[in-house]
Amino acid sequence: MNFENNRYEIIPIIVDVQSSLRSINFFLVKSNHSLTLVDAGLNNEACWNTLEETLKKNGYALQDLTEIILTHNHIDHVGLVNRITAVHPIPVYAHRDAIPRLKRDPHFLQMRVEFFSQLYEEMGCGEAGYKQVAYLKESIDKNSQNALQAEIMPMERSHLNFQVIEVPGHSPDHIALYDQDNCRLISGDLLINHISSNALVEPDHTGQRLLTLLQHKQSLEKVADLPLNLVFPGHGTMITNPKELINNRLEGMEKKAEKIINLIRNGVSTGSELAQAYYRKKYSEQFSLVMSEIIGHLDYLEINGKITKQLKNGVWHYFIQE
């Protein structure tokens, strides 16, 4: 189903996947003199074929694309960029903070490895942390071919018919495209209908930990304040009740924070112990994701004066703030 108004047309490209994401969504935006691709799926044949089929069905070809906009740097949103620009060189736009990640800058990636090495040690992760850091080290060379080859231009505050809104949290470089006149938002992974989007712990460009859960909460609140009736997400179905969904997500954050407080009250004190107590077998199955969730909530609770921490033998221990 296409979405038209008198200024542009949004054409969803939906690729079903056998995972909790349910689908990979990216979008064509057709206006008078442009055909923009917003996000670029995974680098696989399913996404490539669906892109070509969607273009053809609507009377276009790959050569009609005029630019690519990336909502954030994650692999399931940028996968086809190199394949497209290799045969049809067009401008690529993203948030300025996405550039070292998309270019896989080795100095940035090495800093990121050192950041996580220290973080997992301070959270008491032991062998699980060492294993994840080793994986990150190996990925610097192993995934070097995923670096985007095209020049990446930083987004301005507006583009085409959209306001460009910074919505960090899920990633530091996350943007959303907002059409004020029609109350529509292309949201990337800020808001997903069927699952809550993870606020993934990351360093800033200096190696300092970003308060990603707090950022994600503020980004959701920013969007909740907008006149909005339709959201085009990076996964799952289109969202027709965005304010209600945002309220549910914010309530979910508070409920999870309260559960973590109860664990700390019962004597579970390190980040690793909290992650294992809260997520159980998911701790080993989805280590980086669950540690991001726990660390994000610990930062959030500490900022709000609910907990305090002490460093013992290089590991942070968390306590209820009396």
PDB file of C-alpha atoms in Angstrom:
ATOM      1  CA  MET A   1       0.000   0.000   0.000  1.00  0.00           C
ATOM      2  CA  ASN A   2       1.346   3.413  -1.028  1.00  0.00           C
ATOM      3  CA  PHE A   3       0.754   6.605   0.951  1.00  0.00           C
ATOM      4  CA  GLU A   4       0.146   9.745  -1.125  1.00  0.00           C
ATOM      5  CA  ASN A   5      -0.507  13.414  -0.521  1.00  0.00           C
ATOM      6  CA  ASN A   6      -0.140  16.504  -2.661  1.00  0.00           C
ATOM      7  CA  ARG A   7       3.591  16.842  -1.897  1.00  0.00           C
ATOM      8  CA  TYR A   8       5.012  13.327  -2.074  1.00  0.00           C
ATOM      9  CA  GLU A   9       4.293   9.594  -2.080  1.00  0.00           C
ATOM     10  CA  ILE A  10       5.742   7.070   0.376  1.00  0.00           C
ATOM     11  CA  ILE A  11       6.155   3.565  -1.027  1.00  0.00           C
ATOM     12  CA  PRO A  12       7.039   0.913   1.593  1.00  0.00           C
ATOM     13  CA  ILE A  13       9.473  -1.864   0.734  1.00  0.00           C
ATOM     14  CA  ILE A  14       8.652  -4.744   3.085  1.00  0.00           C
ATOM     15  CA  VAL A  15      10.816  -7.875   3.364  1.00  0.00           C
ATOM     16  CA  ASP A  16       9.506 -10.559   5.717  1.00  0.00           C
ATOM     17  CA  VAL A  17      12.086 -12.210   7.986  1.00  0.00           C
ATOM     18  CA  GLN A  18      11.963 -15.226  10.299  1.00  0.00           C
ATOM     19  CA  SER A  19      12.914 -13.394  13.472  1.00  0.00           C
ATOM     20  CA  SER A  20      11.359 -11.252  16.173  1.00  0.00           C
ATOM     21  CA  LEU A  21      11.726  -8.245  13.847  1.00  0.00           C
ATOM     22  CA  ARG A  22       9.075  -9.799  11.537  1.00  0.00           C
ATOM     23  CA  SER A  23      10.122  -7.632   8.604  1.00  0.00           C
ATOM     24  CA  ILE A  24      12.832  -5.330   7.270  1.00  0.00           C
ATOM     25  CA  ASN A  25      11.200  -2.085   6.114  1.00  0.00           C
ATOM     26  CA  PHE A  26      12.672   0.617   3.948  1.00  0.00           C
ATOM     27  CA  PHE A  27      10.947   3.275   1.892  1.00  0.00           C
ATOM     28  CA  LEU A  28      10.824   5.101  -1.406  1.00  0.00           C
ATOM     29  CA  VAL A  29       9.782   8.742  -1.176  1.00  0.00           C
ATOM     30  CA  LYS A  30       8.687  10.232  -4.518  1.00  0.00           C
ATOM     31  CA  SER A  31       8.350  13.986  -4.844  1.00  0.00           C
ATOM     32  CA  ASN A  32       8.337  16.278  -7.882  1.00  0.00           C
ATOM     33  CA  HIS A  33      11.991  16.022  -8.841  1.00  0.00           C
ATOM     34  CA  SER A  34      13.374  13.231  -6.659  1.00  0.00           C
ATOM     35  CA  LEU A  35      13.047   9.566  -5.777  1.00  0.00           C
ATOM     36  CA  THR A  36      14.649   9.037  -2.377  1.00  0.00           C
ATOM     37  CA  LEU A  37      15.451   5.714  -0.749  1.00  0.00           C
ATOM     38  CA  VAL A  38      15.151   5.931   3.043  1.00  0.00           C
ATOM     39  CA  ASP A  39      17.272   3.129   4.533  1.00  0.00           C
ATOM     40  CA  ALA A  40      18.551   0.214   2.501  1.00  0.00           C
ATOM     41  CA  GLY A  41      17.723  -3.068   4.206  1.00  0.00           C
ATOM     42  CA  LEU A  42      20.117  -5.968   4.539  1.00  0.00           C
ATOM     43  CA  ASN A  43      22.737  -6.891   1.971  1.00  0.00           C
ATOM     44  CA  ASN A  44      20.961  -9.993   0.701  1.00  0.00           C
ATOM     45  CA  GLU A  45      19.000 -11.134  -2.333  1.00  0.00           C
ATOM     46  CA  ALA A  46      15.626 -10.866  -0.597  1.00  0.00           C
ATOM     47  CA  CYS A  47      16.083  -7.139   0.036  1.00  0.00           C
ATOM     48  CA  TRP A  48      17.676  -6.500  -3.365  1.00  0.00           C
ATOM     49  CA  ASN A  49      14.942  -8.341  -5.276  1.00  0.00           C
ATOM     50  CA  THR A  50      12.166  -6.661  -3.293  1.00  0.00           C
ATOM     51  CA  LEU A  51      13.706  -3.241  -3.958  1.00  0.00           C
ATOM     52  CA  GLU A  52      13.849  -3.934  -7.702  1.00  0.00           C
ATOM     53  CA  GLU A  53      10.329  -5.409  -7.745  1.00  0.00           C
ATOM     54  CA  THR A  54       8.888  -2.439  -5.838  1.00  0.00           C
ATOM     55  CA  LEU A  55      10.596   0.020  -8.169  1.00  0.00           C
ATOM     56  CA  LYS A  56       9.315  -1.816 -11.256  1.00  0.00           C
ATOM     57  CA  LYS A  57       5.769  -2.175  -9.884  1.00  0.00           C
ATOM     58  CA  ASN A  58       5.617   1.606  -9.457  1.00  0.00           C
ATOM     59  CA  GLY A  59       7.088   2.436 -12.868  1.00  0.00           C
ATOM     60  CA  TYR A  60      10.673   3.119 -11.774  1.00  0.00           C
ATOM     61  CA  ALA A  61      14.108   1.584 -12.133  1.00  0.00           C
ATOM     62  CA  LEU A  62      17.235   1.701 -10.001  1.00  0.00           C
ATOM     63  CA  GLN A  63      18.586   4.544 -12.147  1.00  0.00           C
ATOM     64  CA  ASP A  64      15.627   6.715 -11.108  1.00  0.00           C
ATOM     65  CA  LEU A  65      16.854   6.870  -7.499  1.00  0.00           C
ATOM     66  CA  THR A  66      18.261  10.312  -6.745  1.00  0.00           C
ATOM     67  CA  GLU A  67      19.622   9.841  -3.179  1.00  0.00           C
ATOM     68  CA  ILE A  68      19.745   7.607  -0.100  1.00  0.00           C
ATOM     69  CA  ILE A  69      18.963   8.730   3.463  1.00  0.00           C
ATOM     70  CA  LEU A  70      19.988   6.498   6.375  1.00  0.00           C
ATOM     71  CA  THR A  71      18.122   6.732   9.674  1.00  0.00           C
ATOM     72  CA  HIS A  72      21.044   5.109  11.526  1.00  0.00           C
ATOM     73  CA  ASN A  73      24.125   2.977  11.009  1.00  0.00           C
ATOM     74  CA  HIS A  74      22.878  -0.545  11.819  1.00  0.00           C
ATOM     75  CA  ILE A  75      23.527  -3.262   9.258  1.00  0.00           C
ATOM     76  CA  ASP A  76      19.839  -3.994   8.602  1.00  0.00           C
ATOM     77  CA  HIS A  77      19.328  -0.385   7.486  1.00  0.00           C
ATOM     78  CA  VAL A  78      22.389   0.184   5.274  1.00  0.00           C
ATOM     79  CA  GLY A  79      22.967  -3.191   3.624  1.00  0.00           C
ATOM     80  CA  LEU A  80      22.302  -2.348  -0.026  1.00  0.00           C
ATOM     81  CA  VAL A  81      24.045   1.038  -0.137  1.00  0.00           C
ATOM     82  CA  ASN A  82      27.293  -0.227  -1.652  1.00  0.00           C
ATOM     83  CA  ARG A  83      25.470  -2.423  -4.162  1.00  0.00           C
ATOM     84  CA  ILE A  84      23.297   0.495  -5.287  1.00  0.00           C
ATOM     85  CA  THR A  85      26.017   3.140  -5.476  1.00  0.00           C
ATOM     86  CA  ALA A  86      28.416   0.782  -7.285  1.00  0.00           C
ATOM     87  CA  VAL A  87      26.098   0.744 -10.299  1.00  0.00           C
ATOM     88  CA  HIS A  88      24.320   4.064  -9.774  1.00  0.00           C
ATOM     89  CA  PRO A  89      26.387   6.671  -7.886  1.00  0.00           C
ATOM     90  CA  ILE A  90      24.007   8.926  -5.923  1.00  0.00           C
ATOM     91  CA  PRO A  91      24.365  11.019  -2.753  1.00  0.00           C
ATOM     92  CA  VAL A  92      24.137   9.281   0.624  1.00  0.00           C
ATOM     93  CA  TYR A  93      23.003  11.250   3.694  1.00  0.00           C
ATOM     94  CA  ALA A  94      23.209  10.351   7.397  1.00  0.00           C
ATOM     95  CA  HIS A  95      23.759  11.952  10.788  1.00  0.00           C
ATOM     96  CA  ARG A  96      27.330  13.203  11.226  1.00  0.00           C
ATOM     97  CA  ASP A  97      27.893  10.741  14.100  1.00  0.00           C
ATOM     98  CA  ALA A  98      27.103   7.852  11.756  1.00  0.00           C
ATOM     99  CA  ILE A  99      30.060   8.554   9.488  1.00  0.00           C
ATOM    100  CA  PRO A 100      32.905   6.845  11.469  1.00  0.00           C
ATOM    101  CA  ARG A 101      30.636   3.852  12.038  1.00  0.00           C
ATOM    102  CA  LEU A 102      29.470   3.606   8.421  1.00  0.00           C
ATOM    103  CA  LYS A 103      33.017   4.080   7.144  1.00  0.00           C
ATOM    104  CA  ARG A 104      34.249   1.565   9.736  1.00  0.00           C
ATOM    105  CA  ASP A 105      37.017   3.933  10.749  1.00  0.00           C
ATOM    106  CA  PRO A 106      39.671   1.685  12.372  1.00  0.00           C
ATOM    107  CA  HIS A 107      40.680   4.244  15.012  1.00  0.00           C
ATOM    108  CA  PHE A 108      37.058   4.683  16.079  1.00  0.00           C
ATOM    109  CA  LEU A 109      36.440   0.930  16.111  1.00  0.00           C
ATOM    110  CA  GLN A 110      39.559   0.283  18.201  1.00  0.00           C
ATOM    111  CA  MET A 111      38.444   2.946  20.677  1.00  0.00           C
ATOM    112  CA  ARG A 112      35.056   1.207  20.808  1.00  0.00           C
ATOM    113  CA  VAL A 113      36.714  -2.145  21.611  1.00  0.00           C
ATOM    114  CA  GLU A 114      38.647  -0.534  24.466  1.00  0.00           C
ATOM    115  CA  PHE A 115      35.452   1.101  25.704  1.00  0.00           C
ATOM    116  CA  PHE A 116      33.592  -2.219  25.921  1.00  0.00           C
ATOM    117  CA  SER A 117      36.598  -4.010  27.412  1.00  0.00           C
ATOM    118  CA  GLN A 118      36.644  -1.574  30.340  1.00  0.00           C
ATOM    119  CA  LEU A 119      32.838  -1.472  30.597  1.00  0.00           C
ATOM    120  CA  TYR A 120      32.403  -5.238  30.839  1.00  0.00           C
ATOM    121  CA  GLU A 121      35.215  -5.481  33.399  1.00  0.00           C
ATOM    122  CA  GLU A 122      33.565  -2.791  35.535  1.00  0.00           C
ATOM    123  CA  MET A 123      30.231  -4.632  35.270  1.00  0.00           C
ATOM    124  CA  GLY A 124      31.814  -7.884  36.476  1.00  0.00           C
ATOM    125  CA  CYS A 125      31.096  -9.818  33.285  1.00  0.00           C
ATOM    126  CA  GLY A 126      34.194 -12.008  33.410  1.00  0.00           C
ATOM    127  CA  GLU A 127      34.446 -14.638  30.666  1.00  0.00           C
ATOM    128  CA  ALA A 128      31.279 -13.494  28.870  1.00  0.00           C
ATOM    129  CA  GLY A 129      32.733  -9.997  28.565  1.00  0.00           C
ATOM    130  CA  TYR A 130      36.107 -11.261  27.320  1.00  0.00           C
ATOM    131  CA  LYS A 131      34.335 -13.334  24.677  1.00  0.00           C
ATOM    132  CA  GLN A 132      32.312 -10.349  23.434  1.00  0.00           C
ATOM    133  CA  VAL A 133      35.406  -8.110  23.300  1.00  0.00           C
ATOM    134  CA  ALA A 134      37.275 -10.773  21.308  1.00  0.00           C
ATOM    135  CA  TYR A 135      34.363 -10.863  18.864  1.00  0.00           C
ATOM    136  CA  LEU A 136      34.495  -7.066  18.490  1.00  0.00           C
ATOM    137  CA  LYS A 137      38.248  -7.181  17.831  1.00  0.00           C
ATOM    138  CA  GLU A 138      37.862  -9.853  15.162  1.00  0.00           C
ATOM    139  CA  SER A 139      35.027  -7.942  13.493  1.00  0.00           C
ATOM    140  CA  ILE A 140      37.247  -4.907  12.761  1.00  0.00           C
ATOM    141  CA  ASP A 141      39.070  -6.845  10.028  1.00  0.00           C
ATOM    142  CA  LYS A 142      36.380  -9.413   9.285  1.00  0.00           C
ATOM    143  CA  ASN A 143      33.728  -6.806   8.483  1.00  0.00           C
ATOM    144  CA  SER A 144      35.963  -4.198   6.862  1.00  0.00           C
ATOM    145  CA  GLN A 145      34.284  -4.911   3.514  1.00  0.00           C
ATOM    146  CA  ASN A 146      31.033  -3.562   4.962  1.00  0.00           C
ATOM    147  CA  ALA A 147      32.405  -0.029   5.047  1.00  0.00           C
ATOM    148  CA  LEU A 148      30.298   2.237   2.846  1.00  0.00           C
ATOM    149  CA  GLN A 149      32.246   3.334  -0.202  1.00  0.00           C
ATOM    150  CA  ALA A 150      30.183   6.383  -1.158  1.00  0.00           C
ATOM    151  CA  GLU A 151      30.809   9.794   0.343  1.00  0.00           C
ATOM    152  CA  ILE A 152      28.416  10.308   3.260  1.00  0.00           C
ATOM    153  CA  MET A 153      27.028  13.792   3.716  1.00  0.00           C
ATOM    154  CA  PRO A 154      25.746  15.012   7.099  1.00  0.00           C
ATOM    155  CA  MET A 155      22.026  15.698   7.243  1.00  0.00           C
ATOM    156  CA  GLU A 156      20.774  19.241   7.650  1.00  0.00           C
ATOM    157  CA  ARG A 157      17.786  20.194   9.822  1.00  0.00           C
ATOM    158  CA  SER A 158      15.377  19.736   6.954  1.00  0.00           C
ATOM    159  CA  HIS A 159      15.428  17.667   3.786  1.00  0.00           C
ATOM    160  CA  LEU A 160      12.883  17.536   0.996  1.00  0.00           C
ATOM    161  CA  ASN A 161       9.475  17.894   2.690  1.00  0.00           C
ATOM    162  CA  PHE A 162      10.669  16.615   6.059  1.00  0.00           C
ATOM    163  CA  GLN A 163      12.091  17.986   9.273  1.00  0.00           C
ATOM    164  CA  VAL A 164      15.140  15.970  10.307  1.00  0.00           C
ATOM    165  CA  ILE A 165      14.763  15.142  14.003  1.00  0.00           C
ATOM    166  CA  GLU A 166      17.617  13.774  16.101  1.00  0.00           C
ATOM    167  CA  VAL A 167      16.321  10.805  18.131  1.00  0.00           C
ATOM    168  CA  PRO A 168      19.360   9.116  19.735  1.00  0.00           C
ATOM    169  CA  GLY A 169      19.051   6.148  22.070  1.00  0.00           C
ATOM    170  CA  HIS A 170      18.778   3.045  19.931  1.00  0.00           C
ATOM    171  CA  SER A 171      21.908   4.389  18.253  1.00  0.00           C
ATOM    172  CA  PRO A 172      23.825   7.650  18.787  1.00  0.00           C
ATOM    173  CA  ASP A 173      23.299   8.746  15.185  1.00  0.00           C
ATOM    174  CA  HIS A 174      19.582   8.018  14.905  1.00  0.00           C
ATOM    175  CA  ILE A 175      17.391  10.447  12.984  1.00  0.00           C
ATOM    176  CA  ALA A 176      13.707  10.446  12.022  1.00  0.00           C
ATOM    177  CA  LEU A 177      11.972  12.271   9.166  1.00  0.00           C
ATOM    178  CA  TYR A 178       8.908  14.243  10.191  1.00  0.00           C
ATOM    179  CA  ASP A 179       6.246  15.666   7.891  1.00  0.00           C
ATOM    180  CA  GLN A 180       4.499  18.313   9.978  1.00  0.00           C
ATOM    181  CA  ASP A 181       1.795  19.079   7.406  1.00  0.00           C
ATOM    182  CA  ASN A 182       0.594  15.476   7.221  1.00  0.00           C
ATOM    183  CA  CYS A 183       1.569  14.360  10.754  1.00  0.00           C
ATOM    184  CA  ARG A 184       3.726  11.489   9.527  1.00  0.00           C
ATOM    185  CA  LEU A 185       7.083  10.160  10.712  1.00  0.00           C
ATOM    186  CA  ILE A 186       9.604   7.804   9.135  1.00  0.00           C
ATOM    187  CA  SER A 187      11.011   6.507  12.406  1.00  0.00           C
ATOM    188  CA  GLY A 188      13.714   3.937  11.692  1.00  0.00           C
ATOM    189  CA  ASP A 189      13.973   1.876  14.894  1.00  0.00           C
ATOM    190  CA  LEU A 190      12.840   4.572  17.314  1.00  0.00           C
ATOM    191  CA  LEU A 191       9.363   3.062  17.524  1.00  0.00           C
ATOM    192  CA  ILE A 192       8.271  -0.439  16.512  1.00  0.00           C
ATOM    193  CA  ASN A 193       4.714  -1.719  16.905  1.00  0.00           C
ATOM    194  CA  HIS A 194       5.226  -5.229  18.243  1.00  0.00           C
ATOM    195  CA  ILE A 195       8.489  -4.994  20.232  1.00  0.00           C
ATOM    196  CA  SER A 196      10.291  -2.349  22.244  1.00  0.00           C
ATOM    197  CA  SER A 197      13.414  -0.958  20.618  1.00  0.00           C
ATOM    198  CA  ASN A 198      16.653  -1.561  22.539  1.00  0.00           C
ATOM    199  CA  ALA A 199      18.651   1.422  23.787  1.00  0.00           C
ATOM    200  CA  LEU A 200      22.111   0.081  22.922  1.00  0.00           C
ATOM    201  CA  VAL A 201      25.013   1.233  25.085  1.00  0.00           C
ATOM    202  CA  GLU A 202      27.656   2.990  22.983  1.00  0.00           C
ATOM    203  CA  PRO A 203      30.574   5.404  23.424  1.00  0.00           C
ATOM    204  CA  ASP A 204      30.588   8.914  22.030  1.00  0.00           C
ATOM    205  CA  HIS A 205      33.435  10.016  19.750  1.00  0.00           C
ATOM    206  CA  THR A 206      35.681  10.608  22.792  1.00  0.00           C
ATOM    207  CA  GLY A 207      35.078   7.176  24.305  1.00  0.00           C
ATOM    208  CA  GLN A 208      32.681   8.315  27.035  1.00  0.00           C
ATOM    209  CA  ARG A 209      29.582   6.245  27.719  1.00  0.00           C
ATOM    210  CA  LEU A 210      26.388   7.711  26.312  1.00  0.00           C
ATOM    211  CA  LEU A 211      23.325   7.599  28.558  1.00  0.00           C
ATOM    212  CA  THR A 212      21.419   5.735  25.901  1.00  0.00           C
ATOM    213  CA  LEU A 213      18.279   4.738  27.812  1.00  0.00           C
ATOM    214  CA  LEU A 214      17.805   8.317  28.985  1.00  0.00           C
ATOM    215  CA  GLN A 215      18.382   9.488  25.400  1.00  0.00           C
ATOM    216  CA  HIS A 216      15.855   6.963  24.089  1.00  0.00           C
ATOM    217  CA  LYS A 217      13.277   8.080  26.653  1.00  0.00           C
ATOM    218  CA  GLN A 218      13.819  11.733  25.722  1.00  0.00           C
ATOM    219  CA  SER A 219      13.546  10.882  22.012  1.00  0.00           C
ATOM    220  CA  LEU A 220      10.220   9.098  22.558  1.00  0.00           C
ATOM    221  CA  GLU A 221       8.951  12.037  24.600  1.00  0.00           C
ATOM    222  CA  LYS A 222      10.049  14.449  21.860  1.00  0.00           C
ATOM    223  CA  VAL A 223       8.067  12.496  19.268  1.00  0.00           C
ATOM    224  CA  ALA A 224       5.076  12.152  21.605  1.00  0.00           C
ATOM    225  CA  ASP A 225       4.831  15.946  21.686  1.00  0.00           C
ATOM    226  CA  LEU A 226       4.485  16.155  17.898  1.00  0.00           C
ATOM    227  CA  PRO A 227       1.149  16.175  16.047  1.00  0.00           C
ATOM    228  CA  LEU A 228       1.392  12.632  14.725  1.00  0.00           C
ATOM    229  CA  ASN A 229      -1.029  10.051  13.355  1.00  0.00           C
ATOM    230  CA  LEU A 230       1.069   7.675  11.233  1.00  0.00           C
ATOM    231  CA  VAL A 231       4.561   6.219  11.730  1.00  0.00           C
ATOM    232  CA  PHE A 232       6.587   4.260   9.170  1.00  0.00           C
ATOM    233  CA  PRO A 233       8.887   2.008  11.260  1.00  0.00           C
ATOM    234  CA  GLY A 234      11.985   0.054  10.293  1.00  0.00           C
ATOM    235  CA  HIS A 235      10.313  -3.234  11.241  1.00  0.00           C
ATOM    236  CA  GLY A 236       6.795  -4.614  11.533  1.00  0.00           C
ATOM    237  CA  THR A 237       3.521  -2.939  10.629  1.00  0.00           C
ATOM    238  CA  MET A 238       2.766   0.751  10.157  1.00  0.00           C
ATOM    239  CA  ILE A 239       1.847   2.478  13.425  1.00  0.00           C
ATOM    240  CA  THR A 240      -1.502   4.268  13.574  1.00  0.00           C
ATOM    241  CA  ASN A 241      -1.591   4.829  17.366  1.00  0.00           C
ATOM    242  CA  PRO A 242       1.862   6.338  18.005  1.00  0.00           C
ATOM    243  CA  LYS A 243       1.069   8.303  21.169  1.00  0.00           C
ATOM    244  CA  GLU A 244      -0.562   5.315  22.856  1.00  0.00           C
ATOM    245  CA  LEU A 245       2.352   3.093  21.838  1.00  0.00           C
ATOM    246  CA  ILE A 246       4.911   5.605  23.130  1.00  0.00           C
ATOM    247  CA  ASN A 247       3.105   5.755  26.473  1.00  0.00           C
ATOM    248  CA  ASN A 248       3.227   1.957  26.650  1.00  0.00           C
ATOM    249  CA  ARG A 249       6.955   1.961  25.926  1.00  0.00           C
ATOM    250  CA  LEU A 250       7.623   4.617  28.598  1.00  0.00           C
ATOM    251  CA  GLU A 251       5.555   2.674  31.133  1.00  0.00           C
ATOM    252  CA  GLY A 252       7.525  -0.447  30.237  1.00  0.00           C
ATOM    253  CA  MET A 253      10.795   1.337  31.026  1.00  0.00           C
ATOM    254  CA  GLU A 254       9.542   2.305  34.463  1.00  0.00           C
ATOM    255  CA  LYS A 255       8.296  -1.221  35.203  1.00  0.00           C
ATOM    256  CA  LYS A 256      11.653  -2.710  34.238  1.00  0.00           C
ATOM    257  CA  ALA A 257      13.474  -0.116  36.346  1.00  0.00           C
ATOM    258  CA  GLU A 258      11.342  -1.063  39.354  1.00  0.00           C
ATOM    259  CA  LYS A 259      12.141  -4.755  38.885  1.00  0.00           C
ATOM    260  CA  ILE A 260      15.854  -3.933  38.810  1.00  0.00           C
ATOM    261  CA  ILE A 261      15.486  -1.886  42.003  1.00  0.00           C
ATOM    262  CA  ASN A 262      13.872  -4.922  43.666  1.00  0.00           C
ATOM    263  CA  LEU A 263      16.775  -7.148  42.587  1.00  0.00           C
ATOM    264  CA  ILE A 264      19.268  -4.660  44.049  1.00  0.00           C
ATOM    265  CA  ARG A 265      17.203  -4.451  47.243  1.00  0.00           C
ATOM    266  CA  ASN A 266      17.510  -8.251  47.501  1.00  0.00           C
ATOM    267  CA  GLY A 267      21.304  -8.089  47.316  1.00  0.00           C
ATOM    268  CA  VAL A 268      22.054  -8.484  43.590  1.00  0.00           C
ATOM    269  CA  SER A 269      24.654  -5.776  43.130  1.00  0.00           C
ATOM    270  CA  THR A 270      26.773  -5.957  39.933  1.00  0.00           C
ATOM    271  CA  GLY A 271      25.684  -5.321  36.369  1.00  0.00           C
ATOM    272  CA  SER A 272      26.494  -8.885  35.333  1.00  0.00           C
ATOM    273  CA  GLU A 273      24.643 -10.412  38.292  1.00  0.00           C
ATOM    274  CA  LEU A 274      21.614  -8.231  37.604  1.00  0.00           C
ATOM    275  CA  ALA A 275      21.598  -9.219  33.929  1.00  0.00           C
ATOM    276  CA  GLN A 276      21.773 -12.925  34.800  1.00  0.00           C
ATOM    277  CA  ALA A 277      19.077 -12.626  37.454  1.00  0.00           C
ATOM    278  CA  TYR A 278      16.747 -10.646  35.191  1.00  0.00           C
ATOM    279  CA  TYR A 279      17.309 -12.360  31.833  1.00  0.00           C
ATOM    280  CA  ARG A 280      18.526 -15.842  32.891  1.00  0.00           C
ATOM    281  CA  LYS A 281      19.495 -17.877  29.787  1.00  0.00           C
ATOM    282  CA  LYS A 282      19.267 -14.819  27.524  1.00  0.00           C
ATOM    283  CA  TYR A 283      22.391 -13.555  29.304  1.00  0.00           C
ATOM    284  CA  SER A 284      24.543 -15.970  27.304  1.00  0.00           C
ATOM    285  CA  GLU A 285      22.340 -16.047  24.205  1.00  0.00           C
ATOM    286  CA  GLN A 286      22.061 -12.255  23.732  1.00  0.00           C
ATOM    287  CA  PHE A 287      24.847 -10.958  25.954  1.00  0.00           C
ATOM    288  CA  SER A 288      25.463  -7.524  24.416  1.00  0.00           C
ATOM    289  CA  LEU A 289      21.733  -6.745  24.196  1.00  0.00           C
ATOM    290  CA  VAL A 290      20.888  -7.688  27.772  1.00  0.00           C
ATOM    291  CA  MET A 291      23.937  -5.881  29.158  1.00  0.00           C
ATOM    292  CA  SER A 292      22.864  -2.759  27.252  1.00  0.00           C
ATOM    293  CA  GLU A 293      19.419  -3.003  28.831  1.00  0.00           C
ATOM    294  CA  ILE A 294      20.768  -3.450  32.362  1.00  0.00           C
ATOM    295  CA  ILE A 295      23.484  -0.790  32.074  1.00  0.00           C
ATOM    296  CA  GLY A 296      21.031   1.664  30.538  1.00  0.00           C
ATOM    297  CA  HIS A 297      18.575   1.170  33.397  1.00  0.00           C
ATOM    298  CA  LEU A 298      21.336   1.416  36.013  1.00  0.00           C
ATOM    299  CA  ASP A 299      22.445   4.742  34.528  1.00  0.00           C
ATOM    300  CA  TYR A 300      18.836   5.921  34.446  1.00  0.00           C
ATOM    301  CA  LEU A 301      18.201   4.925  38.069  1.00  0.00           C
ATOM    302  CA  GLU A 302      21.458   6.522  39.223  1.00  0.00           C
ATOM    303  CA  ILE A 303      20.710   9.815  37.453  1.00  0.00           C
ATOM    304  CA  ASN A 304      17.279   9.875  39.093  1.00  0.00           C
ATOM    305  CA  GLY A 305      18.764   9.339  42.543  1.00  0.00           C
ATOM    306  CA  LYS A 306      17.229   5.901  43.066  1.00  0.00           C
ATOM    307  CA  ILE A 307      20.523   4.001  43.387  1.00  0.00           C
ATOM    308  CA  THR A 308      24.178   4.666  44.147  1.00  0.00           C
ATOM    309  CA  LYS A 309      27.331   2.678  43.363  1.00  0.00           C
ATOM    310  CA  GLN A 310      30.733   1.804  44.809  1.00  0.00           C
ATOM    311  CA  LEU A 311      33.830   0.517  43.005  1.00  0.00           C
ATOM    312  CA  LYS A 312      35.183  -2.635  44.643  1.00  0.00           C
ATOM    313  CA  ASN A 313      38.206  -4.399  43.136  1.00  0.00           C
ATOM    314  CA  GLY A 314      37.502  -2.724  39.781  1.00  0.00           C
ATOM    315  CA  VAL A 315      33.812  -3.725  39.661  1.00  0.00           C
ATOM    316  CA  TRP A 316      30.853  -1.433  40.272  1.00  0.00           C
ATOM    317  CA  HIS A 317      28.387  -2.534  42.923  1.00  0.00           C
ATOM    318  CA  TYR A 318      24.954  -0.891  43.046  1.00  0.00           C
ATOM    319  CA  PHE A 319      22.890  -0.119  46.135  1.00  0.00           C
ATOM    320  CA  ILE A 320      19.545   1.470  46.912  1.00  0.00           C
ATOM    321  CA  GLN A 321      19.916   5.172  47.606  1.00  0.00           C
ATOM    322  CA  GLU A 322      18.727   5.687  51.174  1.00  0.00           C
TER     323      GLU A 322
END
